[in-house]
mmCIF file of C-alpha atoms in Angstrom:
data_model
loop_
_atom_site.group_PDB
_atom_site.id
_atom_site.type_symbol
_atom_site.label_atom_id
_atom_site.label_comp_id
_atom_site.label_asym_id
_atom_site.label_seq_id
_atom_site.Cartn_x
_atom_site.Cartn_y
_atom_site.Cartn_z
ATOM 1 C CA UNK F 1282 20.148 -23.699 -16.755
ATOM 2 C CA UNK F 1283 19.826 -26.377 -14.185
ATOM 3 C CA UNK F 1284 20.061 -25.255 -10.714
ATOM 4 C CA UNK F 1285 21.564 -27.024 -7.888
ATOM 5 C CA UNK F 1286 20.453 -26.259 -4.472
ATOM 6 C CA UNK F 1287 23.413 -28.297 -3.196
ATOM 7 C CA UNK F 1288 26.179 -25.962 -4.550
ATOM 8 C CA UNK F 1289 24.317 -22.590 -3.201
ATOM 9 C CA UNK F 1290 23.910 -23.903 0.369
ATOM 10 C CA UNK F 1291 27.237 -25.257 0.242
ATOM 11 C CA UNK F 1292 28.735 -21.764 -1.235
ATOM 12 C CA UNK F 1293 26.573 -19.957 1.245
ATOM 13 C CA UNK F 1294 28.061 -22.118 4.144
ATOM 14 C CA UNK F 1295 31.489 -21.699 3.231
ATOM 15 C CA UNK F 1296 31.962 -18.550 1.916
ATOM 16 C CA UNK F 1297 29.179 -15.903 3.242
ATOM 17 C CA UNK F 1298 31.405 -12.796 1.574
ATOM 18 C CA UNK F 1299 30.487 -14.069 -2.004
ATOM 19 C CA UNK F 1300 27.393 -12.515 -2.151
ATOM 20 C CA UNK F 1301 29.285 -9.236 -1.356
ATOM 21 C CA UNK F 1302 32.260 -9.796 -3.964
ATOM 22 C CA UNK F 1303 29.561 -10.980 -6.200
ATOM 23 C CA UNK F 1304 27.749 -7.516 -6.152
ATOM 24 C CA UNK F 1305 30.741 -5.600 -6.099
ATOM 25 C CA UNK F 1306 32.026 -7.216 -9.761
ATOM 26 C CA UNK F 1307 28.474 -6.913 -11.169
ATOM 27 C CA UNK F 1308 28.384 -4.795 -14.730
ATOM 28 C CA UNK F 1309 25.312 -2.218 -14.102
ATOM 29 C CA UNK F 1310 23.610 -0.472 -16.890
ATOM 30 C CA UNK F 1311 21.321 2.532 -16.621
ATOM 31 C CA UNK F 1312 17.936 2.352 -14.966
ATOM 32 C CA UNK F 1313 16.588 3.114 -18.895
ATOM 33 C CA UNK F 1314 18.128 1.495 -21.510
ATOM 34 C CA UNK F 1315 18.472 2.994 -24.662
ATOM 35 C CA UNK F 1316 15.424 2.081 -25.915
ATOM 36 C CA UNK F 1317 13.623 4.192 -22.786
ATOM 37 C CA UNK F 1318 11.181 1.348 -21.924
ATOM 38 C CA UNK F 1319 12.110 -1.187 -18.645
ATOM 39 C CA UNK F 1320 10.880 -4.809 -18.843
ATOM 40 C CA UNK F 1321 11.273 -5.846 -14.652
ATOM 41 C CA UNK F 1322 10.450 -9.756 -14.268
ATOM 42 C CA UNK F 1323 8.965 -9.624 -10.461
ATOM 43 C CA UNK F 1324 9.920 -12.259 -7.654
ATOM 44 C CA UNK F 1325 9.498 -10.992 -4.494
ATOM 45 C CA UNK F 1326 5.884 -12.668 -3.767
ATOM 46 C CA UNK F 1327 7.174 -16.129 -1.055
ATOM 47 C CA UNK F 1328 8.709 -13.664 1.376
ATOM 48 C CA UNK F 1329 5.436 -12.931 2.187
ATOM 49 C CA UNK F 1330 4.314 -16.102 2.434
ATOM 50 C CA UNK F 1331 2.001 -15.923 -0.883
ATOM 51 C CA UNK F 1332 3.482 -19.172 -2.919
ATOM 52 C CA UNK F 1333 -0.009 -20.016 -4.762
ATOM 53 C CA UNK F 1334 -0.214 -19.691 -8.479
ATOM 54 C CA UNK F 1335 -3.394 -20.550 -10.409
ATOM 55 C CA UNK F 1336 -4.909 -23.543 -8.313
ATOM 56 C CA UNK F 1337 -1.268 -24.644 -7.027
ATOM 57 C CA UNK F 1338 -1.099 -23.186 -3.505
ATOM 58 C CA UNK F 1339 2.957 -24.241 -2.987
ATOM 59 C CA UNK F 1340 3.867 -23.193 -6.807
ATOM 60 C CA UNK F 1341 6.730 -20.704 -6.096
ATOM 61 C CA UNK F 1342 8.446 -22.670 -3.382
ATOM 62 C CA UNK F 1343 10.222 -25.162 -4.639
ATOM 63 C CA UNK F 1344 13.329 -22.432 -4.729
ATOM 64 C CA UNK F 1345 15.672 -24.492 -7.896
ATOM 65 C CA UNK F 1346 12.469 -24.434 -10.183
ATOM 66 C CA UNK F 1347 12.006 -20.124 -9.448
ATOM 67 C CA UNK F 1348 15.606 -19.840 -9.816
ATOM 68 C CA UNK F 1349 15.535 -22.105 -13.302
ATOM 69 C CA UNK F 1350 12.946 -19.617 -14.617
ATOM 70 C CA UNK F 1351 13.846 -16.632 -13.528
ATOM 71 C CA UNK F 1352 17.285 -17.260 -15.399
ATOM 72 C CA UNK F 1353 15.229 -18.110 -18.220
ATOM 73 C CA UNK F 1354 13.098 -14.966 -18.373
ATOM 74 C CA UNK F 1355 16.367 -12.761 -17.674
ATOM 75 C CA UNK F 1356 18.158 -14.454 -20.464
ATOM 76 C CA UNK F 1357 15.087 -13.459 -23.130
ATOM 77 C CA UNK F 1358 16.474 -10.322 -25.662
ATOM 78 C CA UNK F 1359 14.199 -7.204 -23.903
ATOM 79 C CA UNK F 1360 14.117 -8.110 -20.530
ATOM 80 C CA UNK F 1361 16.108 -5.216 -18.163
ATOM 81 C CA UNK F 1362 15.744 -6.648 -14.864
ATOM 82 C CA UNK F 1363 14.237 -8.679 -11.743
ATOM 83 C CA UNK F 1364 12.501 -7.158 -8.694
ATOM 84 C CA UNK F 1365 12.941 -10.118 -5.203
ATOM 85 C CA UNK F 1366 13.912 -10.235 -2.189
ATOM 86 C CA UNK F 1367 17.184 -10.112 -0.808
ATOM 87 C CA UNK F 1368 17.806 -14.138 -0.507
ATOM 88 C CA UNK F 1369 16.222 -14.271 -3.897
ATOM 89 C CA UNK F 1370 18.809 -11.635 -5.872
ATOM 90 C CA UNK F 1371 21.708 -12.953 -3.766
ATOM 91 C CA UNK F 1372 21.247 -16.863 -5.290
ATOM 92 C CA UNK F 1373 21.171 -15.110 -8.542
ATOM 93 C CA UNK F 1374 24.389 -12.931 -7.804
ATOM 94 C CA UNK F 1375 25.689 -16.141 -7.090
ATOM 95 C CA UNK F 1376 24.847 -17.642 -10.385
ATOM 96 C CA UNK F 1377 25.939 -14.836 -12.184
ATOM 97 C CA UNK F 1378 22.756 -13.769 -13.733
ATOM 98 C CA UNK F 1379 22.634 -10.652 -12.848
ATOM 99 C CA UNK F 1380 25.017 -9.041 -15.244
ATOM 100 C CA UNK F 1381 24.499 -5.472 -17.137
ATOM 101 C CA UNK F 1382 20.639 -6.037 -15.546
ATOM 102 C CA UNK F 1383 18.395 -3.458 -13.326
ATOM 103 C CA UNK F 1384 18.057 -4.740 -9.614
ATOM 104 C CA UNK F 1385 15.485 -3.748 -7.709
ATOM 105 C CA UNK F 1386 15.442 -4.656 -3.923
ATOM 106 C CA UNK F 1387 11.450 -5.474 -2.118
ATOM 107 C CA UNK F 1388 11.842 -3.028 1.377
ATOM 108 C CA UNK F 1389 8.535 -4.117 3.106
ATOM 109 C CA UNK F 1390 7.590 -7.773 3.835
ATOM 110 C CA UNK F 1391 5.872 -7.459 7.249
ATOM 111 C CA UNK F 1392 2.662 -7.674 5.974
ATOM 112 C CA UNK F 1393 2.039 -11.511 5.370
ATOM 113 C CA UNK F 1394 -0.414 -12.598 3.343
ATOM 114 C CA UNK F 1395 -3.727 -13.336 5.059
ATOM 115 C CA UNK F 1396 -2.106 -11.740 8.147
ATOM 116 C CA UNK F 1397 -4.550 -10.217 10.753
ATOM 117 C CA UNK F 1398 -1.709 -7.760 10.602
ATOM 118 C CA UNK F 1399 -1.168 -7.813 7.224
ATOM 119 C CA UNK F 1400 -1.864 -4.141 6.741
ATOM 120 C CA UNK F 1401 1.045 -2.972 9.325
ATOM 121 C CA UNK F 1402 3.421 -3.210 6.440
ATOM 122 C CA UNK F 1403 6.729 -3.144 8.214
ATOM 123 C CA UNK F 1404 9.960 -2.774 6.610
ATOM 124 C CA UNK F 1405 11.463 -6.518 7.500
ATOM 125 C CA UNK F 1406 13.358 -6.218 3.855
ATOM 126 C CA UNK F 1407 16.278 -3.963 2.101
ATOM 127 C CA UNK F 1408 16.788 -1.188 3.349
ATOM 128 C CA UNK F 1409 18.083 1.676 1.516
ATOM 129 C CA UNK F 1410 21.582 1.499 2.692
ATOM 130 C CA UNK F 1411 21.099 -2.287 1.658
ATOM 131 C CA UNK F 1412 20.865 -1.355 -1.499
ATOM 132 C CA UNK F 1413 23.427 1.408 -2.122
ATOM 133 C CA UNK F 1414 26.426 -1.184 -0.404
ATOM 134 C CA UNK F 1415 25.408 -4.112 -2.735
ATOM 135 C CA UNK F 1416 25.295 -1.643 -5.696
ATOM 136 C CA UNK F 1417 21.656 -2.420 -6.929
ATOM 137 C CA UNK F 1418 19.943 -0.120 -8.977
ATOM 138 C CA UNK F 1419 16.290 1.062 -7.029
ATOM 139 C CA UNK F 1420 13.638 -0.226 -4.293
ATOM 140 C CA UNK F 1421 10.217 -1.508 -4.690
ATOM 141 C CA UNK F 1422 7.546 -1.017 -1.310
ATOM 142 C CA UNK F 1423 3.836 -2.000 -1.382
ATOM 143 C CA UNK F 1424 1.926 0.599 0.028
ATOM 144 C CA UNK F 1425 -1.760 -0.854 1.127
ATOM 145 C CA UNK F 1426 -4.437 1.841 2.338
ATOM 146 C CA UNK F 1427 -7.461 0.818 4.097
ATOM 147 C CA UNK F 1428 -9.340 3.736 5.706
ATOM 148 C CA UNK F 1429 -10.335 1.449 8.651
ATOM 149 C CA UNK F 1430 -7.178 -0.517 9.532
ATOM 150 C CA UNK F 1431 -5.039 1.324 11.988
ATOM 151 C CA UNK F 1432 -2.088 -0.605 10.657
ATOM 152 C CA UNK F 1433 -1.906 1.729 7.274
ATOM 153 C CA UNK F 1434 -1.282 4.375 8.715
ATOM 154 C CA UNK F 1435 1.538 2.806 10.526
ATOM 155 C CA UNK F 1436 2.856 1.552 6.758
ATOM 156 C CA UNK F 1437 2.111 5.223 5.049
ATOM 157 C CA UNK F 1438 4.434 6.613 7.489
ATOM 158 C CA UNK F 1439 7.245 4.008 7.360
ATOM 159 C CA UNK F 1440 6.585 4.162 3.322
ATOM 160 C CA UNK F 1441 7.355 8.025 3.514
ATOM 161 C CA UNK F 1442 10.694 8.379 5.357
ATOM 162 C CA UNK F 1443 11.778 5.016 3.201
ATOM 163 C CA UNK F 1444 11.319 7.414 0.247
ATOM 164 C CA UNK F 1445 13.508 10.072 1.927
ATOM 165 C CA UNK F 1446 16.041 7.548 2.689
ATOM 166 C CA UNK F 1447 16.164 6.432 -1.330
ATOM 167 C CA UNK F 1448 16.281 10.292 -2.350
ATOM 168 C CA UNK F 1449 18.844 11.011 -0.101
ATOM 169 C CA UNK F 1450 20.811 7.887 -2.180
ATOM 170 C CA UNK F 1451 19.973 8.838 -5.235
ATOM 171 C CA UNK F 1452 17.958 5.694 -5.567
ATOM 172 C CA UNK F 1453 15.054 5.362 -7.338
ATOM 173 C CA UNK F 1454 12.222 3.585 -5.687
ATOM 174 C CA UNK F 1455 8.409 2.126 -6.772
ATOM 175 C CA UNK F 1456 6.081 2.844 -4.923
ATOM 176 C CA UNK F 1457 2.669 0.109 -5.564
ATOM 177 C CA UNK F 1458 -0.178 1.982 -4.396
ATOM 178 C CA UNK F 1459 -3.662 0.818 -3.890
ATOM 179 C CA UNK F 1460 -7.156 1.291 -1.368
ATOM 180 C CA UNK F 1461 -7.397 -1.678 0.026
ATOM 181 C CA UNK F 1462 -10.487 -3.343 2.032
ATOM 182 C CA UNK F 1463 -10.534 -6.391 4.839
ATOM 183 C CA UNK F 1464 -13.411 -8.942 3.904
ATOM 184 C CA UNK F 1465 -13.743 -12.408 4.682
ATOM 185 C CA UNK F 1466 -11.774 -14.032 1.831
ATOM 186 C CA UNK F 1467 -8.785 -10.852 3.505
ATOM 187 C CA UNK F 1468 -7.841 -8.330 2.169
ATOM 188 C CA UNK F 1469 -8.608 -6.924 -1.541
ATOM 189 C CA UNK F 1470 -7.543 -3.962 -3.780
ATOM 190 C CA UNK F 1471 -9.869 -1.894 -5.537
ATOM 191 C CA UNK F 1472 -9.399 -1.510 -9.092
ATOM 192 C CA UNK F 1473 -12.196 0.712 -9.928
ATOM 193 C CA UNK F 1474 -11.091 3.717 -10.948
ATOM 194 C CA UNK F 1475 -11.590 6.130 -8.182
ATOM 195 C CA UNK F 1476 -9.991 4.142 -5.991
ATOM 196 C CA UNK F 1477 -6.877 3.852 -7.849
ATOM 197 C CA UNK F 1478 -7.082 7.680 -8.622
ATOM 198 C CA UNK F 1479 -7.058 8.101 -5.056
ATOM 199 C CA UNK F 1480 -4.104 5.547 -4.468
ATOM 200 C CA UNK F 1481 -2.210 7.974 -7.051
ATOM 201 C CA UNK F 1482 -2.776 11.278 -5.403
ATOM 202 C CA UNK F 1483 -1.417 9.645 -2.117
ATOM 203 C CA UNK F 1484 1.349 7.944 -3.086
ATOM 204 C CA UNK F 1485 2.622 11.260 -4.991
ATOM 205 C CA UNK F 1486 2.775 13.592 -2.298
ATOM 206 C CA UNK F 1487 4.617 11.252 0.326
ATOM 207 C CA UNK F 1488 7.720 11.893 1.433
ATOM 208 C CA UNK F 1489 10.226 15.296 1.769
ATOM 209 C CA UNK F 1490 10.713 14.764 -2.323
ATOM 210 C CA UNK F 1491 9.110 13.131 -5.194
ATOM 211 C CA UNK F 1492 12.144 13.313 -7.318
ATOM 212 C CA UNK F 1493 13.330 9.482 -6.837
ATOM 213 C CA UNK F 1494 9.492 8.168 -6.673
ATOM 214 C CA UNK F 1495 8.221 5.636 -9.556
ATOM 215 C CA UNK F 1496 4.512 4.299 -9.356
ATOM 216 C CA UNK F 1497 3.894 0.597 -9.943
ATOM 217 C CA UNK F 1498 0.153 0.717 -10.985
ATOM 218 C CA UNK F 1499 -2.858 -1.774 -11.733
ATOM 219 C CA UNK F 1500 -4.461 -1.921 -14.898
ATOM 220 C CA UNK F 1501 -8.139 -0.469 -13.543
ATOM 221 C CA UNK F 1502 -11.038 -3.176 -13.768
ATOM 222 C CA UNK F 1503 -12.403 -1.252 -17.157
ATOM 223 C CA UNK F 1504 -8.946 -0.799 -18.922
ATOM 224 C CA UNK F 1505 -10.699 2.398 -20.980
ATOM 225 C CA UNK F 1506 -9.967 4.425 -17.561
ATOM 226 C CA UNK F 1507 -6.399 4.315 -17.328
ATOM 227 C CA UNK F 1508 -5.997 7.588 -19.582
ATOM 228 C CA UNK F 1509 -7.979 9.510 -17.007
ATOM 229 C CA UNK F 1510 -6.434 7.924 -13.606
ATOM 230 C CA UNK F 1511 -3.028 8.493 -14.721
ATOM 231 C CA UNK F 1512 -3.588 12.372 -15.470
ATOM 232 C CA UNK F 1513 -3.379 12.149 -11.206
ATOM 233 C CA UNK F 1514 0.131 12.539 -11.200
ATOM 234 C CA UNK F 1515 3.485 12.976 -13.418
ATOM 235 C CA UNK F 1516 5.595 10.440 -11.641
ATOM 236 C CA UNK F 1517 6.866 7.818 -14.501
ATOM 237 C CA UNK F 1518 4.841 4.753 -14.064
ATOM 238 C CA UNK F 1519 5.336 1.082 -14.615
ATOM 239 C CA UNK F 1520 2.198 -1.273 -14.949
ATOM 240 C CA UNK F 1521 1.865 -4.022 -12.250
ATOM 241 C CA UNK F 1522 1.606 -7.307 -13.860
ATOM 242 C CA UNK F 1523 -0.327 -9.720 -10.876
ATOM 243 C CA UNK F 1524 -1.449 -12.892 -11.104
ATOM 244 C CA UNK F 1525 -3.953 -12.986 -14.805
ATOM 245 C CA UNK F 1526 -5.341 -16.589 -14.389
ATOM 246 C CA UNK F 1527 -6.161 -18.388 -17.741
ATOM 247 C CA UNK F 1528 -7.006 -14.780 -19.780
ATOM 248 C CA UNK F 1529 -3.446 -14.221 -20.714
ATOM 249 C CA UNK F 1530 -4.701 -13.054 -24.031
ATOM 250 C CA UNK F 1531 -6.817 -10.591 -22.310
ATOM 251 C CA UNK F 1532 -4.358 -9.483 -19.948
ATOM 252 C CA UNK F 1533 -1.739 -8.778 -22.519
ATOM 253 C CA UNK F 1534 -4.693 -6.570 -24.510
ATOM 254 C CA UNK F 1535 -4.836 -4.645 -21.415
ATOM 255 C CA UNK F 1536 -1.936 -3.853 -21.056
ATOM 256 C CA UNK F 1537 -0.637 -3.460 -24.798
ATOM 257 C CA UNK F 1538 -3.649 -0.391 -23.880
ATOM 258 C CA UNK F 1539 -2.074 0.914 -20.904
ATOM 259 C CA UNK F 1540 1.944 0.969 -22.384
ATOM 260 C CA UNK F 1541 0.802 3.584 -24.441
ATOM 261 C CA UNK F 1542 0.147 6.302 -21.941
ATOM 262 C CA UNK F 1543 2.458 9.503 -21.891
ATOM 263 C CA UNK F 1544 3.622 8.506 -17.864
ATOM 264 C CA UNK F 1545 3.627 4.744 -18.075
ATOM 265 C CA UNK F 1546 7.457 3.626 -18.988
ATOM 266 C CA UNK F 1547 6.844 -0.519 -18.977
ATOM 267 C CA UNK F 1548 5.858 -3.168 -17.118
ATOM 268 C CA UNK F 1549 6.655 -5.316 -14.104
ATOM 269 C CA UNK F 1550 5.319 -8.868 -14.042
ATOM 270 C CA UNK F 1551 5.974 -11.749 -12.023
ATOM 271 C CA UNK F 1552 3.581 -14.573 -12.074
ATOM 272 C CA UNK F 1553 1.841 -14.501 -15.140
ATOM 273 C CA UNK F 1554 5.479 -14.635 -16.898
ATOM 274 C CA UNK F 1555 6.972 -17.121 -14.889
ATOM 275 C CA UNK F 1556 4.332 -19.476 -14.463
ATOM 276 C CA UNK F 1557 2.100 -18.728 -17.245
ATOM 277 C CA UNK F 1558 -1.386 -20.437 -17.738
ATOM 278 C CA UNK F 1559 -0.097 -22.545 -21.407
ATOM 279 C CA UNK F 1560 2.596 -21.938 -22.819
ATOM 280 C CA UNK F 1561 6.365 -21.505 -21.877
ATOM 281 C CA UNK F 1562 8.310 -19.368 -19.972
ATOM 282 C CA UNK F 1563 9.974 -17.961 -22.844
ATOM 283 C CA UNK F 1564 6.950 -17.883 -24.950
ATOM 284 C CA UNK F 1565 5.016 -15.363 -22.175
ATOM 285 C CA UNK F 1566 8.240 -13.305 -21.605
ATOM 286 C CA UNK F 1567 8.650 -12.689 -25.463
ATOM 287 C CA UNK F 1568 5.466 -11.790 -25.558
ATOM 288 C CA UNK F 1569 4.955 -9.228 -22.847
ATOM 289 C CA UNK F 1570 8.341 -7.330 -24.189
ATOM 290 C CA UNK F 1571 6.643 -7.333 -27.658
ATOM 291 C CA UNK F 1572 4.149 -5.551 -25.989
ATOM 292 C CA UNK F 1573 6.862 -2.085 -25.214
#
C-alpha cells in the first residue's frame, strides 16, 4: 500500500468527524480469536519521542513509511491487532485497516524518553472513555518503578485508578511492568529475574480489581527463568517484543521458549517486526506468528 500524507492531512483538514464515523463502522472481533493466541504488532514508541531503531536515531518518523508497514504487518494471515497512539490508529481508521482487528489504545506518554522526568509517567494519552466512544477493544500503560525516583510513585498511582476506570468499562487493559534504575546512559529495566518477579507481584495487586488486567512482560535476561517468574501471578500475559538488534534468531528462540507457558497468551512486538535487522517486513511478521 502506498501511503499519501497529502490525502490524510487534507481529510483531516476538511473533515475532522471521519475519524469518528470511521470507528463507528469498524467490524470488531473478539479480544481472542478462535485460535486463543493474540499476535499485537506495537506502534506507540514516537509519542514518546523514542524514533531510533538499530543505529538510525530518526527511523520511525518519517510517518508514510510506519503507516506503509504497519499495513503490511496487519495484512499478514495471524496477525490480530496493533497497539499506537491515538494519531497513529486514527490514520489507520482512515485507511481502513483496521477492520475485524484488536485495537489497543497507549494511555501514558508523559514520560519522554531520556526525560529528567521521564519516570512521572503521566497519562497525556487515551483515556478510558477514549476508548469505549471510538469502540476500540483494550488499553496498554507502561508502568516504570524505580525505588528512588519520586516520580513512580506519582505513575503507580495514576496506573491504578486507570485500571479502575478500564474495569468499570469492561475494557481490558496491559499493564508493562518493570524495576527500573536512572544511570548515566537514563534510565534502564532490569531483566534479571527478581526484578521482574517483583514487577509482577506489583503490577497484580493494583487497582480496586484485577479482573480487566493483562501483563505485557520481558523475556528475563536468562530465558530458563521465565517458568519460575511467571508462577508470580495468574493474570494472562503477553510477551513484550522490544527492540532485538541483529540476534533476531535468538530473540525468536526466546520467545518460541516463553509462548509456551500456562499464563502467557502471545506476543506484542513492535520494532523488531517492523523494522527488522535483514529481512522483510513480511518475512519477520510470518515468522513471529509461526512462533504461537
Amino acid at each position: 500500500m502506498t501511503i499519501s500524507i497529502s490525502a490524510l492531512a487534507t481529510l483531516r483538514a476538511r473533515h475532522p468527524e471521519a475519524i469518528a464515523e470511521a470507528a463507528a463502522r469498524r467490524s470488531r472481533r473478539p479480544l481472542l480469536g478462535a485460535g486463543g493466541r493474540l499476535m499485537i504488532v506495537a506502534a506507540d514508541h514516537p509519542a514518546r519521542g523514542a524514533l531510533a531503531v538499530g543505529g538510525d536515531p530518526l527511523a520511525m518518523a518519517n510517518r508514510a513509511d510506519l503507516l506503509e508497514r504497519l499495513c503490511t504487518a496487519l495484512s499478514r494471515p495471524g496477525v490480530d491487532g496493533v497497539l499506537a497512539t491515538a494519531d497513529i490508529l486514527e490514520d489507520l481508521l482512515l485507511l481502513g485497516a483496521l477492520d475485524g482487528k484488536v485495537v489497543m489504545g497507549s494511555m501514558n506518554r508523559g514520560g519522554l524518553a531520556g526525560a529528567r522526568f521521564e519516570l512521572d509517567d503521566r497519562f497525556t494519552g487515551h483515556r478510558a472513555e477514549d476508548l469505549a466512544r471510538l469502540r476500540f477493544d483494550a488499553g496498554k500503560l507502561l508502568l516504570r518503578i524505580d525505588y528512588t525516583d519520586p516520580g513512580s510513585l506519582t505513575t503507580l498511582h495514576a496506573t491504578a485508578r486507570a485500571i479502575d476506570a478500564m474495569a468499570a468499562l469492561r475494557l481490558p487493559v496491559f499493564v508493562e511492568p518493570f524495576i527500573s534504575r536512572r544511570g548515566e546512559h537514563g534510565v534502564r529495566n532490569d531483566l534479571g529475574a527478581a526484578a521482574v518477579t517483583r514487577a509482577i507481584a506489583i503490577a497484580s495487586g493494583l487497582a480496586g480489581t484485577s479482573a480487566y488486567t493483562w501483563l505485557k512482560l520481558p523475556v528475563t535476561d536468562d530465558p530458563d527463568d521465565m517458568a519460575a517468574v511467571l508462577e508470580t501471578s495468574t493474570l494472562p500475559a503477553v510477551l513484550l517484543g522490544g527492540d532485538v538488534g541483529e540476534d533476531q534468531d535468538g530473540a525468536y528462540e526466546r520467545w518460541r521458549k516463553a509462548l509456551r507457558l500456562p499464563t502467557v497468551q502471545g506476543l506484542v512486538a513492535g520494532r523488531s517486526l517492523l523494522y527488522p535487522a535483514r529481512g522483510s517486513v513480511e518475512d519477520a511478521v510470518d515468522t513471529a506468528v509461526g512462533l504461537l
